[in-house]
Amino acid sequence: MTKVVCPGSFDPVTNGHLDIIGRASRLFDEVVVAVLVNESKRGLFTIDERLELLDRATSQFPNVSTASFNGLLVDFCSDNGISAIVKGLRAVTDFDYELQMAQMNSSLTEVDTLFIPTTPEYSFLASSLVKEVAKHGGDVSRLVPDFVLTELKAKYA
């Protein structure tokens, strides 16, 4: 049974994230969507809120679960029997950064990193951009699930 992880901050989860998660769920037996706990950064949504939004957003995928972690991703993988990391790539700049991370991770453990190119309609999409547009009253309804849009509006009300 192949168990993989899709790590990220998911602050908030976007349709671009769900594209990668959904595609990974068709390729692998089990997908864990893992939210990084970074004590040095304060997100718009708490870790618990992100996990709740992710649980709702991924409920359509029966082989997807959610978790949070702090520390090294490779340690999370080792502790949870995860054999590979799945990352979405939007552009060449993502590849440069993610390749370095993949090589560092492979130097620490035997966990492989696999890249899935994003669907073109989401190639520009980042949680930080969604938050910035939503903060200023812009329309992000096509970029996030409806319930995430509701929560964004509540945060910026």
mmCIF file of C-alpha atoms in Angstrom:
data_model
loop_
_atom_site.group_PDB
_atom_site.id
_atom_site.type_symbol
_atom_site.label_atom_id
_atom_site.label_comp_id
_atom_site.label_asym_id
_atom_site.label_seq_id
_atom_site.Cartn_x
_atom_site.Cartn_y
_atom_site.Cartn_z
ATOM 1 C CA MET A 1 0.000 0.000 0.000
ATOM 2 C CA THR A 2 1.472 3.336 -1.061
ATOM 3 C CA LYS A 3 1.006 6.163 1.433
ATOM 4 C CA VAL A 4 2.076 9.691 0.467
ATOM 5 C CA VAL A 5 1.920 13.148 1.982
ATOM 6 C CA CYS A 6 0.880 16.470 0.459
ATOM 7 C CA PRO A 7 2.432 19.023 2.840
ATOM 8 C CA GLY A 8 1.802 22.744 3.050
ATOM 9 C CA SER A 9 0.493 25.637 5.075
ATOM 10 C CA PHE A 10 -2.988 25.610 3.477
ATOM 11 C CA ASP A 11 -3.775 29.084 4.821
ATOM 12 C CA PRO A 12 -6.382 28.716 3.334
ATOM 13 C CA VAL A 13 -6.913 25.644 1.170
ATOM 14 C CA THR A 14 -7.507 26.644 -2.467
ATOM 15 C CA ASN A 15 -8.895 24.927 -5.545
ATOM 16 C CA GLY A 16 -5.296 24.588 -6.708
ATOM 17 C CA HIS A 17 -4.458 22.562 -3.606
ATOM 18 C CA LEU A 18 -7.538 20.416 -4.163
ATOM 19 C CA ASP A 19 -6.514 19.788 -7.768
ATOM 20 C CA ILE A 20 -3.182 18.322 -6.628
ATOM 21 C CA ILE A 21 -4.719 16.426 -3.690
ATOM 22 C CA GLY A 22 -7.436 14.938 -5.895
ATOM 23 C CA ARG A 23 -4.984 13.839 -8.551
ATOM 24 C CA ALA A 24 -2.706 12.310 -5.899
ATOM 25 C CA SER A 25 -5.704 10.454 -4.430
ATOM 26 C CA ARG A 26 -6.266 8.760 -7.794
ATOM 27 C CA LEU A 27 -2.611 7.706 -8.029
ATOM 28 C CA PHE A 28 -1.907 6.465 -4.493
ATOM 29 C CA ASP A 29 -3.624 4.235 -1.953
ATOM 30 C CA GLU A 30 -3.536 6.792 0.854
ATOM 31 C CA VAL A 31 -2.863 10.535 0.894
ATOM 32 C CA VAL A 32 -2.173 12.489 4.069
ATOM 33 C CA VAL A 33 -2.600 16.243 3.732
ATOM 34 C CA ALA A 34 -0.253 17.622 6.368
ATOM 35 C CA VAL A 35 -0.355 21.175 7.684
ATOM 36 C CA LEU A 36 2.997 22.530 8.790
ATOM 37 C CA VAL A 37 2.929 24.123 12.234
ATOM 38 C CA ASN A 38 5.340 27.053 12.037
ATOM 39 C CA GLU A 39 5.474 28.843 15.390
ATOM 40 C CA SER A 40 7.397 31.759 13.887
ATOM 41 C CA LYS A 41 4.546 32.609 11.479
ATOM 42 C CA ARG A 42 1.036 33.613 12.395
ATOM 43 C CA GLY A 43 -1.438 32.591 9.729
ATOM 44 C CA LEU A 44 -4.865 34.021 9.008
ATOM 45 C CA PHE A 45 -6.416 30.711 10.068
ATOM 46 C CA THR A 46 -5.361 28.716 13.110
ATOM 47 C CA ILE A 47 -4.005 25.207 12.584
ATOM 48 C CA ASP A 48 -7.289 23.762 13.873
ATOM 49 C CA GLU A 49 -9.284 25.948 11.463
ATOM 50 C CA ARG A 50 -7.082 24.888 8.546
ATOM 51 C CA LEU A 51 -7.527 21.229 9.443
ATOM 52 C CA GLU A 52 -11.300 21.687 9.670
ATOM 53 C CA LEU A 53 -11.408 23.414 6.272
ATOM 54 C CA LEU A 54 -9.185 20.704 4.774
ATOM 55 C CA ASP A 55 -11.369 17.948 6.235
ATOM 56 C CA ARG A 56 -14.413 19.495 4.575
ATOM 57 C CA ALA A 57 -12.596 20.168 1.309
ATOM 58 C CA THR A 58 -11.189 16.644 1.012
ATOM 59 C CA SER A 59 -14.266 14.749 2.207
ATOM 60 C CA GLN A 60 -14.978 13.793 -1.412
ATOM 61 C CA PHE A 61 -11.771 11.726 -1.474
ATOM 62 C CA PRO A 62 -12.213 8.578 0.671
ATOM 63 C CA ASN A 63 -8.478 7.817 0.806
ATOM 64 C CA VAL A 64 -7.419 11.286 2.026
ATOM 65 C CA SER A 65 -6.826 12.209 5.658
ATOM 66 C CA THR A 66 -5.445 15.314 7.334
ATOM 67 C CA ALA A 67 -2.848 15.894 10.023
ATOM 68 C CA SER A 68 -0.538 18.585 11.326
ATOM 69 C CA PHE A 69 3.149 18.398 12.078
ATOM 70 C CA ASN A 70 6.054 20.482 13.291
ATOM 71 C CA GLY A 71 9.702 19.850 12.735
ATOM 72 C CA LEU A 72 11.070 18.041 9.724
ATOM 73 C CA LEU A 73 8.695 16.671 7.114
ATOM 74 C CA VAL A 74 10.912 13.610 6.662
ATOM 75 C CA ASP A 75 10.518 12.802 10.369
ATOM 76 C CA PHE A 76 6.730 13.065 9.979
ATOM 77 C CA CYS A 77 7.010 10.679 7.013
ATOM 78 C CA SER A 78 9.132 8.186 8.956
ATOM 79 C CA ASP A 79 6.827 8.325 11.974
ATOM 80 C CA ASN A 80 3.735 7.706 9.816
ATOM 81 C CA GLY A 81 4.914 5.109 7.304
ATOM 82 C CA ILE A 82 4.851 7.556 4.404
ATOM 83 C CA SER A 83 7.006 6.618 1.427
ATOM 84 C CA ALA A 84 6.770 9.758 -0.715
ATOM 85 C CA ILE A 85 6.105 13.493 -0.677
ATOM 86 C CA VAL A 86 3.819 14.890 -3.392
ATOM 87 C CA LYS A 87 4.265 18.523 -4.356
ATOM 88 C CA GLY A 88 2.398 20.601 -6.905
ATOM 89 C CA LEU A 89 4.406 22.789 -9.271
ATOM 90 C CA ARG A 90 2.985 26.013 -10.691
ATOM 91 C CA ALA A 91 6.042 27.415 -12.441
ATOM 92 C CA VAL A 92 9.763 27.031 -12.986
ATOM 93 C CA THR A 93 10.411 29.084 -9.849
ATOM 94 C CA ASP A 94 8.510 26.475 -7.809
ATOM 95 C CA PHE A 95 10.659 23.761 -9.357
ATOM 96 C CA ASP A 96 13.919 25.481 -8.379
ATOM 97 C CA TYR A 97 12.881 25.706 -4.738
ATOM 98 C CA GLU A 98 11.151 22.326 -4.549
ATOM 99 C CA LEU A 99 14.082 20.528 -6.183
ATOM 100 C CA GLN A 100 16.413 21.844 -3.482
ATOM 101 C CA MET A 101 13.961 20.711 -0.790
ATOM 102 C CA ALA A 102 13.606 17.287 -2.429
ATOM 103 C CA GLN A 103 17.355 16.840 -2.596
ATOM 104 C CA MET A 104 17.785 17.902 1.021
ATOM 105 C CA ASN A 105 15.023 15.526 2.113
ATOM 106 C CA SER A 106 16.552 12.640 0.165
ATOM 107 C CA SER A 107 19.895 13.296 1.851
ATOM 108 C CA LEU A 108 18.183 12.855 5.232
ATOM 109 C CA THR A 109 16.019 9.820 4.499
ATOM 110 C CA GLU A 110 14.831 7.485 1.772
ATOM 111 C CA VAL A 111 11.549 9.342 1.232
ATOM 112 C CA ASP A 112 11.124 10.328 -2.425
ATOM 113 C CA THR A 113 9.536 13.548 -3.676
ATOM 114 C CA LEU A 114 7.186 13.453 -6.648
ATOM 115 C CA PHE A 115 6.075 16.541 -8.566
ATOM 116 C CA ILE A 116 2.670 17.031 -10.161
ATOM 117 C CA PRO A 117 2.299 20.015 -12.479
ATOM 118 C CA THR A 118 -0.693 22.149 -11.644
ATOM 119 C CA THR A 119 -3.663 22.403 -13.955
ATOM 120 C CA PRO A 120 -3.110 25.548 -16.073
ATOM 121 C CA GLU A 121 -6.205 27.311 -14.710
ATOM 122 C CA TYR A 122 -4.571 27.288 -11.248
ATOM 123 C CA SER A 123 -0.992 28.064 -12.287
ATOM 124 C CA PHE A 124 -1.101 31.538 -10.718
ATOM 125 C CA LEU A 125 -2.923 30.523 -7.557
ATOM 126 C CA ALA A 126 -1.344 30.912 -4.121
ATOM 127 C CA SER A 127 -2.973 31.170 -0.701
ATOM 128 C CA SER A 128 -1.139 34.445 -0.075
ATOM 129 C CA LEU A 129 -2.671 35.974 -3.219
ATOM 130 C CA VAL A 130 -6.127 34.703 -2.305
ATOM 131 C CA LYS A 131 -5.828 36.334 1.132
ATOM 132 C CA GLU A 132 -4.597 39.622 -0.312
ATOM 133 C CA VAL A 133 -7.428 39.851 -2.845
ATOM 134 C CA ALA A 134 -10.063 38.783 -0.293
ATOM 135 C CA LYS A 135 -8.731 41.281 2.266
ATOM 136 C CA HIS A 136 -9.410 44.097 -0.176
ATOM 137 C CA GLY A 137 -12.859 42.857 -1.140
ATOM 138 C CA GLY A 138 -11.914 41.201 -4.420
ATOM 139 C CA ASP A 139 -13.773 38.221 -5.818
ATOM 140 C CA VAL A 140 -12.010 34.932 -5.031
ATOM 141 C CA SER A 141 -15.125 32.782 -5.405
ATOM 142 C CA ARG A 142 -13.640 30.767 -8.297
ATOM 143 C CA LEU A 143 -10.419 30.105 -6.378
ATOM 144 C CA VAL A 144 -11.626 28.471 -3.155
ATOM 145 C CA PRO A 145 -14.487 26.198 -2.072
ATOM 146 C CA ASP A 146 -17.672 28.046 -1.057
ATOM 147 C CA PHE A 147 -17.248 27.365 2.670
ATOM 148 C CA VAL A 148 -13.664 28.691 2.557
ATOM 149 C CA LEU A 149 -14.970 31.854 0.878
ATOM 150 C CA THR A 150 -17.475 32.244 3.735
ATOM 151 C CA GLU A 151 -14.685 31.891 6.308
ATOM 152 C CA LEU A 152 -12.442 34.363 4.447
ATOM 153 C CA LYS A 153 -15.244 36.929 4.421
ATOM 154 C CA ALA A 154 -15.786 36.413 8.148
ATOM 155 C CA LYS A 155 -12.066 36.902 8.881
ATOM 156 C CA TYR A 156 -11.960 40.152 6.926
ATOM 157 C CA ALA A 157 -15.352 41.518 8.038
#
